[in-house]
XYZ file of C-alpha atoms in Angstrom:
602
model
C -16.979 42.735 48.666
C -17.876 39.325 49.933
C -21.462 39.582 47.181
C -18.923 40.432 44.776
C -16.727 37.296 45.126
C -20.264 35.168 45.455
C -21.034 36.564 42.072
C -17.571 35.976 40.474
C -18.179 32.151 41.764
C -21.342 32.130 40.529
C -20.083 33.034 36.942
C -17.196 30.573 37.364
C -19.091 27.811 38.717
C -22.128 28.320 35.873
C -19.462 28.474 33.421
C -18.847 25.954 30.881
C -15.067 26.134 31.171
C -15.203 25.117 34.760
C -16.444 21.820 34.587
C -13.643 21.323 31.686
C -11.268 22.304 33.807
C -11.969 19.829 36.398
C -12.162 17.130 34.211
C -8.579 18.430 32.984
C -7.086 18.804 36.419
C -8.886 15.255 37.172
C -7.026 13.764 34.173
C -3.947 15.732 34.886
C -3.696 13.975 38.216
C -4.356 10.554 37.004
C -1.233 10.809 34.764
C 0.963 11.972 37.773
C -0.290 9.118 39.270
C 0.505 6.232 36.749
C 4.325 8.451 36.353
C 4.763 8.035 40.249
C 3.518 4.505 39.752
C 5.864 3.851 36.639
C 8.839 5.447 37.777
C 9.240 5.440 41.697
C 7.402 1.855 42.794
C 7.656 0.050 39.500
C 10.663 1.705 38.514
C 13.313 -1.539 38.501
C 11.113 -3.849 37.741
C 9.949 -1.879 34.184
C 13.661 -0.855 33.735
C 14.687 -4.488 33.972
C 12.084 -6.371 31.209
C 13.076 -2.881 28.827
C 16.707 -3.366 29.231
C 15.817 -7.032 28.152
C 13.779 -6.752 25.185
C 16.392 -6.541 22.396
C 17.407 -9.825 21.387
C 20.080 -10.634 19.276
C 22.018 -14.096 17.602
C 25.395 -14.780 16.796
C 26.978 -17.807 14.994
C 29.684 -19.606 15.888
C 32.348 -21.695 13.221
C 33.096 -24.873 14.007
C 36.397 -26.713 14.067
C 37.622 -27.831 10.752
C 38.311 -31.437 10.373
C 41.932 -33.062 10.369
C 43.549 -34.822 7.508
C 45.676 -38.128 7.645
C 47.378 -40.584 5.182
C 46.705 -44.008 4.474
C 48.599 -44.892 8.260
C 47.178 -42.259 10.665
C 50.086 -39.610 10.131
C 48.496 -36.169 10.398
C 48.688 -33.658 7.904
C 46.329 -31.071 8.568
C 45.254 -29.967 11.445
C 44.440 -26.697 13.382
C 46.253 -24.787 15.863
C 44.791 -22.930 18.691
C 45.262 -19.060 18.523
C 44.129 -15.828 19.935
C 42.435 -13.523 17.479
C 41.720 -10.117 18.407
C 38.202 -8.892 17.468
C 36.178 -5.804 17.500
C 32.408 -5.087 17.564
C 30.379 -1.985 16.766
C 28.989 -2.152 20.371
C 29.784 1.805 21.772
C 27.361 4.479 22.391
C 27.950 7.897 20.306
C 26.627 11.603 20.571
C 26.740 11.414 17.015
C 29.158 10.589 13.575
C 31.584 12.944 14.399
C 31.767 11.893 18.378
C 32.278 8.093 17.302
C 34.697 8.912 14.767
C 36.728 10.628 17.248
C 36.453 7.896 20.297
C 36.682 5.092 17.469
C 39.537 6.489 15.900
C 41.480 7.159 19.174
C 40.345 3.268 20.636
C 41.781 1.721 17.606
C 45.209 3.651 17.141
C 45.554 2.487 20.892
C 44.446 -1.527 19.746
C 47.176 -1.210 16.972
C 50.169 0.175 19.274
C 48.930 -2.778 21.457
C 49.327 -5.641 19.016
C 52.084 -4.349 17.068
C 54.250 -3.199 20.515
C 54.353 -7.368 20.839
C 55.127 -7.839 17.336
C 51.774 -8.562 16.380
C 50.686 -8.158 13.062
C 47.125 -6.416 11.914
C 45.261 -8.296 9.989
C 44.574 -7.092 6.530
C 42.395 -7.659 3.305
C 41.915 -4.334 2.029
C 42.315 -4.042 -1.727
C 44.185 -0.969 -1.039
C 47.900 -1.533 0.038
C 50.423 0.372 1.145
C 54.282 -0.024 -0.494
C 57.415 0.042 1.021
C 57.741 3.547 0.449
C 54.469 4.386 1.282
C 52.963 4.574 -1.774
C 48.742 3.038 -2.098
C 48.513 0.863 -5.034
C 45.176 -1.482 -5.563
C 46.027 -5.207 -4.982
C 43.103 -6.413 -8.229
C 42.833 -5.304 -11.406
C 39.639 -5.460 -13.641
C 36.522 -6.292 -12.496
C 37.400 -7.263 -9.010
C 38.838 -3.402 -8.897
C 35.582 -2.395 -10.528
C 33.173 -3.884 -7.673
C 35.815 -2.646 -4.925
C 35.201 1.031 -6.153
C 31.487 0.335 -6.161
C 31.442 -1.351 -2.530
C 33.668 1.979 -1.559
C 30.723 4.375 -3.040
C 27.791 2.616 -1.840
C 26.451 0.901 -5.638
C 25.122 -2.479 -5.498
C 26.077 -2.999 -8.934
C 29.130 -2.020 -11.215
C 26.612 -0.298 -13.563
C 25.707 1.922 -11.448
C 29.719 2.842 -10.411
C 29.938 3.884 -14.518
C 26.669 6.416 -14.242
C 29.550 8.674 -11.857
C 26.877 10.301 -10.358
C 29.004 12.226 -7.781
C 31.394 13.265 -10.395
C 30.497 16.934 -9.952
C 30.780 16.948 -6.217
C 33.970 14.475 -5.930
C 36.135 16.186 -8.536
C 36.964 12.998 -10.414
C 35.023 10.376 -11.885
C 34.116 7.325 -9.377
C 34.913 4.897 -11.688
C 38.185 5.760 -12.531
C 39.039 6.861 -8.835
C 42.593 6.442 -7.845
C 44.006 4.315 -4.631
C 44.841 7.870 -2.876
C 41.315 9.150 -4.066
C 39.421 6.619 -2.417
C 41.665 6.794 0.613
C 40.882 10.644 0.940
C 37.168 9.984 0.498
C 37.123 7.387 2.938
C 39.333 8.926 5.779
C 37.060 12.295 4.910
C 34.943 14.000 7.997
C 31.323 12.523 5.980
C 32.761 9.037 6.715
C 35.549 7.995 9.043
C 36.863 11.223 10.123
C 40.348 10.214 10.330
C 42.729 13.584 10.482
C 46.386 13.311 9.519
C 49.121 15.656 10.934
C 50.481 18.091 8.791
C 47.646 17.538 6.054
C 44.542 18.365 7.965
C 44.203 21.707 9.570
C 43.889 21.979 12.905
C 40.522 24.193 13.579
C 39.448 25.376 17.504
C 36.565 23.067 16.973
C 39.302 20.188 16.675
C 41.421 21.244 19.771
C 37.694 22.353 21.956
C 36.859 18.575 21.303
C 40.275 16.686 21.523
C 40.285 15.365 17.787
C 42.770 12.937 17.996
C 45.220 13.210 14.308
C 47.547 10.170 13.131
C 50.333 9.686 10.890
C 49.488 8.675 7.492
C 50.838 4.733 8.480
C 48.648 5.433 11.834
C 45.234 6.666 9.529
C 45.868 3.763 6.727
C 45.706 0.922 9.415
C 42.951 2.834 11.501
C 41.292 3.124 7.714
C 41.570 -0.822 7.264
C 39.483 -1.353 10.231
C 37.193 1.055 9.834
C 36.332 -0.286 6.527
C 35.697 -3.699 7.027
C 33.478 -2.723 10.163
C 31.788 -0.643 7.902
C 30.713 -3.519 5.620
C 29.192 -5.093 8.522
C 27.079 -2.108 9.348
C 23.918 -3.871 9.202
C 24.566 -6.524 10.892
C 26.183 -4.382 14.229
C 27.035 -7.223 16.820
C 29.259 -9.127 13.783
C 32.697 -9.671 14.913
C 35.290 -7.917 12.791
C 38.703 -9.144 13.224
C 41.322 -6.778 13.736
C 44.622 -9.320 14.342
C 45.163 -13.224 14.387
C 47.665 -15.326 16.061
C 48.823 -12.892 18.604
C 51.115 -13.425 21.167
C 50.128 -13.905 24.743
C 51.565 -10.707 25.628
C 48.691 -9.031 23.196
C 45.906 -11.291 25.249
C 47.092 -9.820 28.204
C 47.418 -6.109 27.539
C 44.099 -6.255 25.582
C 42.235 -7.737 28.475
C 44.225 -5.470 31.417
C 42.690 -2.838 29.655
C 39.339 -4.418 28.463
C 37.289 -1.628 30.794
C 38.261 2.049 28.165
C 38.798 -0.139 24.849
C 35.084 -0.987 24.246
C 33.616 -4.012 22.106
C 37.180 -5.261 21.868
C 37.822 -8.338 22.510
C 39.949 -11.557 22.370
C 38.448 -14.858 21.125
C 39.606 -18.362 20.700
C 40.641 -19.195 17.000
C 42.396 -21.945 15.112
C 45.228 -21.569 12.307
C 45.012 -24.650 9.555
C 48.315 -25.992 9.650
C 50.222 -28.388 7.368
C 52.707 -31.038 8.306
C 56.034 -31.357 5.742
C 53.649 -28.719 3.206
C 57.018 -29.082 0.779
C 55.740 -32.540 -0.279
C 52.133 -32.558 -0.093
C 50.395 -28.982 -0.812
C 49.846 -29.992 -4.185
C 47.327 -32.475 -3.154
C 46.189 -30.877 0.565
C 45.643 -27.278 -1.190
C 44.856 -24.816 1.217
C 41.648 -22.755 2.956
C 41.340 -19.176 2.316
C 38.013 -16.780 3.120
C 35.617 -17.227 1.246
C 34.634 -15.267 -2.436
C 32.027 -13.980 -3.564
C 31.740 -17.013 -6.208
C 32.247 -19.308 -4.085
C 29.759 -18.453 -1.358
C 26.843 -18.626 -4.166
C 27.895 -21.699 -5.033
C 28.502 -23.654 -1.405
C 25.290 -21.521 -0.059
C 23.263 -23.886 -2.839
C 23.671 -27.272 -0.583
C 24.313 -25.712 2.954
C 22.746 -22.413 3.445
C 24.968 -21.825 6.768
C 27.883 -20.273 4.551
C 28.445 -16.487 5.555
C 30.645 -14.288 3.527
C 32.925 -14.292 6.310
C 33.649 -18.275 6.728
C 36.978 -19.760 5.467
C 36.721 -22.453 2.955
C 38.771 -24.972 1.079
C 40.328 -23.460 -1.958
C 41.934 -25.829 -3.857
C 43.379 -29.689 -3.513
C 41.351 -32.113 -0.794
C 40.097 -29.095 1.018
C 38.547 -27.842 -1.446
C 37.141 -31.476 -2.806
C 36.420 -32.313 0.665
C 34.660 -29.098 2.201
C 31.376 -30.650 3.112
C 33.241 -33.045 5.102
C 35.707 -30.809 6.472
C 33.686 -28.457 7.359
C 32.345 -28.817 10.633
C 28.189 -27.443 11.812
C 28.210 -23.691 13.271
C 27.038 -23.309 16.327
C 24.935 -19.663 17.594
C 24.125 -18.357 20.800
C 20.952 -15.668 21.592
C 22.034 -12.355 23.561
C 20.180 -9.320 24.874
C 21.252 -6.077 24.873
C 19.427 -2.887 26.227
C 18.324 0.425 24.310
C 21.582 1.857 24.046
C 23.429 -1.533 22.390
C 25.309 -2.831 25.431
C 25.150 -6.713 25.699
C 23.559 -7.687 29.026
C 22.749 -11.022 29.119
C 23.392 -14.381 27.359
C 21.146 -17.510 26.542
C 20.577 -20.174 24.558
C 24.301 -21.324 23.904
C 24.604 -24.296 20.977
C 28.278 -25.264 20.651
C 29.570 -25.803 17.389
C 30.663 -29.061 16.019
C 34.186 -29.929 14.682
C 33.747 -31.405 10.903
C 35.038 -34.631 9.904
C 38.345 -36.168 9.785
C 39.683 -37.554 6.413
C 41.735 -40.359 5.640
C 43.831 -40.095 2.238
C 44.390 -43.265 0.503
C 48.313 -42.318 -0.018
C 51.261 -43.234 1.934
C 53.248 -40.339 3.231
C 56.726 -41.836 3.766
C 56.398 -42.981 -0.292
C 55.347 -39.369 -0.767
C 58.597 -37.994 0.447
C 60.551 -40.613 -1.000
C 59.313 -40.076 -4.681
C 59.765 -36.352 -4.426
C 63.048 -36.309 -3.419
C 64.297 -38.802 -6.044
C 62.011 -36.460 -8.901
C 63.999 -33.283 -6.951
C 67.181 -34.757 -7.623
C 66.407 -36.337 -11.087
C 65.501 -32.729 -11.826
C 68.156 -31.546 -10.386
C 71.175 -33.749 -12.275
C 69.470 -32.684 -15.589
C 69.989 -28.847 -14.562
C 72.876 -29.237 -13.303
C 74.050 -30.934 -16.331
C 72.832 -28.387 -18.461
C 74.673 -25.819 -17.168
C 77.492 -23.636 -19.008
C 80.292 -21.277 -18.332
C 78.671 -19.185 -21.221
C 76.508 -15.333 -21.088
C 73.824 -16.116 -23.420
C 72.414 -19.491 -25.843
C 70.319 -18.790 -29.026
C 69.013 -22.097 -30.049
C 69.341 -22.422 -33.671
C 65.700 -23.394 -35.758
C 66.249 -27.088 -36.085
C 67.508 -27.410 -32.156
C 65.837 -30.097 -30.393
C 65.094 -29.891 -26.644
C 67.874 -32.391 -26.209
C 70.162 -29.328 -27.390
C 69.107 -26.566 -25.038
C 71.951 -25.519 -22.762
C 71.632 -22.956 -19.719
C 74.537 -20.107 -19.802
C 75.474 -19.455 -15.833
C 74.520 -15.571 -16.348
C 71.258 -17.656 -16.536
C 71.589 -19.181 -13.163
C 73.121 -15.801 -11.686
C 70.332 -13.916 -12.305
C 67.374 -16.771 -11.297
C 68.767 -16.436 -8.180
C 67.631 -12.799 -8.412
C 64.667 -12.820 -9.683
C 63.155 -15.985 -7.727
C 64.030 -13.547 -4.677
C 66.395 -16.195 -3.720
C 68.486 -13.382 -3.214
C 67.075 -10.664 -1.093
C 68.023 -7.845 -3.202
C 66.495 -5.172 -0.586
C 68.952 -6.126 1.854
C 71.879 -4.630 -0.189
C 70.244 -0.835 0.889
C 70.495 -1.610 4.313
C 72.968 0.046 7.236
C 74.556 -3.556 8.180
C 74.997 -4.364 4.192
C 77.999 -6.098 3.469
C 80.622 -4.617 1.919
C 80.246 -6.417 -1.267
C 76.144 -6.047 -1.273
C 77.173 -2.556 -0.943
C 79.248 -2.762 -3.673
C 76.666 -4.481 -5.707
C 74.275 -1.811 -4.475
C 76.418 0.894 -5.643
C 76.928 -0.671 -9.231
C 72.986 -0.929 -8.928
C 72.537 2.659 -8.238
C 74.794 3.713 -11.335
C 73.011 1.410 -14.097
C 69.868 3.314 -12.551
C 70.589 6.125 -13.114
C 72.224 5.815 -16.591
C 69.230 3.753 -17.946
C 66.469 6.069 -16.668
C 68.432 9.142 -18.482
C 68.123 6.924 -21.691
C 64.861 6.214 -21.261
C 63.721 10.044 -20.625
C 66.146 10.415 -23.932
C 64.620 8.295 -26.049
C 60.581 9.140 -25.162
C 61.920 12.906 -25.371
C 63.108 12.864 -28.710
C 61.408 14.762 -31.568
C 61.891 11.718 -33.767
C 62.823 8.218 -31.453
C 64.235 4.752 -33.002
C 61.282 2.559 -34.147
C 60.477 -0.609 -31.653
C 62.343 -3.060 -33.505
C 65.577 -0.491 -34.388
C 66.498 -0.937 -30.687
C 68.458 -3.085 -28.879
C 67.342 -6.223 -26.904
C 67.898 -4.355 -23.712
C 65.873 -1.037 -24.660
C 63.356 -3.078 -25.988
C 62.872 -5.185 -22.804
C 62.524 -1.612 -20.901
C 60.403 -0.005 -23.142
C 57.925 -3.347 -23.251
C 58.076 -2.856 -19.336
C 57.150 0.266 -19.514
C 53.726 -0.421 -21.466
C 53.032 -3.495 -19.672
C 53.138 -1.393 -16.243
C 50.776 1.142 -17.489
C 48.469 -1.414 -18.905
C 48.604 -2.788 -15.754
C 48.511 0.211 -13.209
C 45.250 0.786 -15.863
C 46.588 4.280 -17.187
C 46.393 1.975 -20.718
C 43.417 1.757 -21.188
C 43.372 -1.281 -23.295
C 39.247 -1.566 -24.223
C 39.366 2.003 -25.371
C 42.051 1.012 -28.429
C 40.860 0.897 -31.761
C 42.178 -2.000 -33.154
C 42.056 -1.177 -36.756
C 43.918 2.302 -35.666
C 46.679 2.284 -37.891
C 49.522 3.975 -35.281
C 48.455 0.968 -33.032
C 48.958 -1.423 -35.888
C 52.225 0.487 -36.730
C 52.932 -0.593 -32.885
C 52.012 -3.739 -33.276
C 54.490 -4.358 -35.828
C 57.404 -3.135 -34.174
C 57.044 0.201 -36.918
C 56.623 2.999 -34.205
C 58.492 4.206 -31.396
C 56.931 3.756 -27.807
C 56.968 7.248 -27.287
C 54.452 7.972 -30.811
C 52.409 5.128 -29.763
C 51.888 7.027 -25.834
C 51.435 10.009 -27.644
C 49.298 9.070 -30.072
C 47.214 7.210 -27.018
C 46.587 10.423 -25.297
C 45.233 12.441 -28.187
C 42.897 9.299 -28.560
C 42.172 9.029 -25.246
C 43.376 5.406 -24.820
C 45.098 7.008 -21.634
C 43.491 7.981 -18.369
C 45.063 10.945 -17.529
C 43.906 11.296 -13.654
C 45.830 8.271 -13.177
C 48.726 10.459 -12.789
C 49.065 14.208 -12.143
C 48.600 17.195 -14.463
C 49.600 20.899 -13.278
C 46.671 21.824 -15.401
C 43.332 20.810 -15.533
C 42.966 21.716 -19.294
C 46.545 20.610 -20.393
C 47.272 20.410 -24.556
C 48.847 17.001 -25.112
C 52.516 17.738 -25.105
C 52.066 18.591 -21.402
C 49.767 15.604 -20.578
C 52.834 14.008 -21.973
C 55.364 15.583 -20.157
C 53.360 14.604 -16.824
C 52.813 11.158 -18.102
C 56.828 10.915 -18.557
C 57.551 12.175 -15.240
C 55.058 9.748 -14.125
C 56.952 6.976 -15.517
C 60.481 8.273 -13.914
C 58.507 7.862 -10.596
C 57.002 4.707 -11.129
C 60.557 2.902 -12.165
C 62.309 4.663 -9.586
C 60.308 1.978 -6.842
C 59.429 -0.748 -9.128
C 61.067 -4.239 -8.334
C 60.154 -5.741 -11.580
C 61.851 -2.936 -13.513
C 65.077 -3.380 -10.749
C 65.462 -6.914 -11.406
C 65.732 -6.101 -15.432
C 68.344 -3.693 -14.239
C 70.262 -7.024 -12.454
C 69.852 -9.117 -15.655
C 71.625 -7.177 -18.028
C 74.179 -5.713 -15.184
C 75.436 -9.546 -14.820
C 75.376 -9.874 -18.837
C 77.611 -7.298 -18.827
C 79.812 -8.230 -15.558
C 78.870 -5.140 -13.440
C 77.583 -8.090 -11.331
C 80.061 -11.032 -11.845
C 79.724 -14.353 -10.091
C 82.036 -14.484 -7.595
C 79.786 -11.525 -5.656
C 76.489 -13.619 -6.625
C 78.340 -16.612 -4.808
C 79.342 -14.317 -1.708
C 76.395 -13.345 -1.198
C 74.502 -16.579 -1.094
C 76.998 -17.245 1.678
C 76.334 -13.772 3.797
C 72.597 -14.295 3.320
C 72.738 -17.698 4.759
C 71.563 -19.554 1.876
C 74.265 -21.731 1.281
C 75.359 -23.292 4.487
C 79.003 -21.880 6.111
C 81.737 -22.907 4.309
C 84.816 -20.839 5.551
C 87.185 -22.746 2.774
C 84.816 -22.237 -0.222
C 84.711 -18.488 1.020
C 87.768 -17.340 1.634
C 88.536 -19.522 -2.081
C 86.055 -17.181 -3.520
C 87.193 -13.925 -1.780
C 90.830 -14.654 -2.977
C 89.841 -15.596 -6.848
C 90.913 -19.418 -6.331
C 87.697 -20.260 -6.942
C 85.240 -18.706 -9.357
C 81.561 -18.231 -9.413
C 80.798 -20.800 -11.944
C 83.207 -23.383 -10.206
């Protein structure tokens, strides 16, 4: 046996594999070597300078400069506030982890700031109504490039190829404020779930997917958005609210240790000293456009798409000056994106004051004495009549203004807070006025379903001057919600000249659109996805129904011709300018009003 193991060593030793496998066990050993050497005596010291090798920069605005008369009386200046601010700074599994811990960290950061009576801050071209409703805030191509920044396209032209048409349902150009909502709340983006519209799966309850209400997944939506367009740059500070109460400072930094990369910074808030008298020549900052930034970026190239600029008057003229130098500061943060240490610190410089050549006092004087020379002219203008017609050879000199005039200014200059006649502690004559409201509703939109129903409706000009105002309404809101398309019409069509004229009934000319396709039919809904016309057009009406049901513009019309025809008289306009605290208490003039003594034109 033991010549029998000599030989097997013999073999083993003469064998070409064993002295490869000693230089592989040699090797082998080395490595464990340099891994003990790496991990357990160098271990800190390597862990340290790789935690530290991820620098970073951020800049810094600096404080905008003041603005004086002639004598050293301030009229600009800027107020210290808190401004709550979020960066993309946590550490995910994956998309669908950090949409759920996102989500759930923000709907906490809005309960916070809106439990003090904070407000969110909020430029998203998508807004939400009073009754819920999303309607875009731009129109043309401002709405155009909005839709493009929401489908990833760097230019407009590429929006109108509608590449994902197939896949999305609906064309991306034409997408809706609700269709862009969906897309964008969807699980391939922000994940946001809603109750009652997203169904609840075992995967969903097995990971604790937090769902919203729609209000909750809009304003979650708002922020998500705009830290979206900061995606490549990931340590840029995305404001969430501005000008929030101390209470908001507190509870945000009490619980600073779960809500990551939220913080609260140090802002300002231009202010303006008696604005009545001087905004036409101050003007007034705003953030910064897209135009705007290409143009400023020309002489300083610190401008970021995020600064706030002048916009019109002296702070616009005087931006350079204003402006003050941006300061930046260097940061390092390790491997997984958490900020570790900070160097390099340059402050940022206030911008220069500005000294107006014009005398404030002589300001205020000259307005007032314009206000009131404007004013007496009014005011002696001013008729117990319903309606003037000036006749062709009038001269300005002739123009009167009939009180139903007045009456209803006071309506539609919001003067008069109309919305505050729907409310539980209403007064009993805004209730009344409410009421009288709620019936010339109702009887107007069953004319207006009456005349776009009939087989054969009045011509334009055979109506009267109040169905003609609503049906002009009508057009001018779809022209203007963009289910008109107005670049599709063919001009030399002659139904749309017929229109033109005043020859053709609205509801021909909306008919007559369809079957052209001058109207975009997914701007409003269709049972059908292959619906003849005559149904398009029964969705389109029902659309419209809708639509004036909520619209303001459309109620205020309603006012007008309710106080032309004393549903509204003057004595309740009068009253009510009393209850809503615009006219100052008078408990003679009231009581005089409330007991016919005195009327509304008196």
């Amino acid at each position: 046996m033991f010549e029998a193991l000599k030989d097997f060593l013999k073999k083993v030793i003469s064998s070409r594999l064993f002295a490869l496998s000693l230089i592989m066990i040699f090797l082998f050993g080395i490595l464990l070597q340099r891994i003990f050497t790496l991990q357990i005596v160098n271990g800190g010291e390597y862990e340290d300078k790789y935690t530290l090798t991820i620098e970073k920069e951020r800049t810094m605005s600096g404080t905008r400069g003041n603005i004086f008369d002639r004598n050293g009386k301030l009229l600009a200046y800027n107020e210290l506030s808190y401004t709550v601010t979020i960066e993309d700074s946590g550490v995910y599994a994956d998309r669908r982890d950090k949409n759920r811990k996102l989500n759930a960290q923000l709907c906490e950061v809005i309960q916070i700031i809106e439990k003090n009576g904070d407000a969110l801050s909020n430029d998203f071209l998508i807004q939400r109504n009073s009754q819920g409703e999303l309607e875009f805030s731009v129109t043309g191509s401002s709405l155009q490039r909005f839709r493009a920044d929401v489908y990833g396209y760097t230019k407009i032209e590429d929006l109108e190829k509608n590449k994902n048409r197939q896949k999305l349902g609906y064309k991306e150009s034409e997408a809706t404020p609700q269709q862009i909502f969906d897309y964008l709340r969807s699980d391939d983006k922000f994940g946001i779930r809603i109750e009652g519209v997203d169904e609840v799966t075992a995967k969903d309850k097995k990971n604790q997917t937090p769902y919203f209400t729609e209000e909750e997944a809009y304003k979650i939506l708002v922020i998500r958005y705009l830290m979206n367009q900061n995606n490549f740059q990931r340590y840029v500070l995305v404001t969430i609210a501005q000008g929030v109460s101390e209470e908001t400072v507190a509870t945000i930094k009490e619980n600073s240790d779960r809500l990551e990369g939220v913080d609260v910074t140090e802002d300002t808030i231009r202010k303006y000293v008696d604005s009545e008298y001087f905004s036409h020549i101050i003007g007034y900052t705003g953030k910064i456009s897209q135009e705007e930034y290409e143009e400023l970026v020309k002489e300083d190239k610190s401008y970021t798409l995020t600064d706030i600029v002048g916009k019109s008057g002296i702070e616009k003229s005087m931006e350079s000056v204003l402006q003050g130098s941006k300061g930046h500061e260097k940061f390092y943060v390790d491997h997984v994106g958490r900020v570790v240490d900070t160097k390099d610190q340059v402050q940022a410089s206030s911008g220069q004051d500005v000294y107006l050549s014009i005398d404030s006092e002589l300001q205020k004087a000259v307005y007032h004495l314009l206000e009131q020379q404007i004013a007496g002219i009014v005011y002696s203008k001013i008729e117990n009549i319903k309606e003037y017609n000036a006749e062709n050879n009038a001269s300005a000199a002739d123009i009167v203004i009939p009180i139903d005039d007045v009456y209803f200014a006071l309506i539609n200059n919001n003067i008069i807070d109309i919305m505050a006649f729907s409310q539980e502690d209403a007064s009993a004559v805004e209730q009344a006025v409410y009421q009288a409201f709620l019936n010339k509703q109702q009887s107007v939109l069953a004319e207006i379903q009456n005349q776009l129903s009939q087989a054969d409706p009045a011509n334009y000009e055979d109506l009267g001057d109040e169905m003609q105002a609503y049906m002009s309404h009508i057009l001018n809101m779809l022209t203007e919600q963009e289910i008109m398309d107005t670049s599709a019409i063919d001009q030399d069509d002659e139904v749309y000249q017929n229109w033109k004229n005043d020859k053709l009934s609205l509801a021909e000319y909306l008919r007559h659109g369809i079957a052209k396709e001058w109207i975009d039919i997914t701007g409003f809904e269709t049972e059908s996805k292959y619906s003849d016309t005559m149904e398009l057009y029964d969705a389109l009406l029902a659309y419209i129904q809708q639509q004036l049901q909520d619209d303001r513009d459309f109620g205020k019309k309603l006012y007008k011709y309710m106080i032309r025809d004393n549903a509204v008289d003057g004595v309740q306009i009068c009253l009510i300018l009393f209850e809503q605290g615009i006219l100052p208490k008078d408990e003679n003039a009231y009581a005089a009003l409330s007991n016919g003594s005195l009327n509304g034109f008196d």
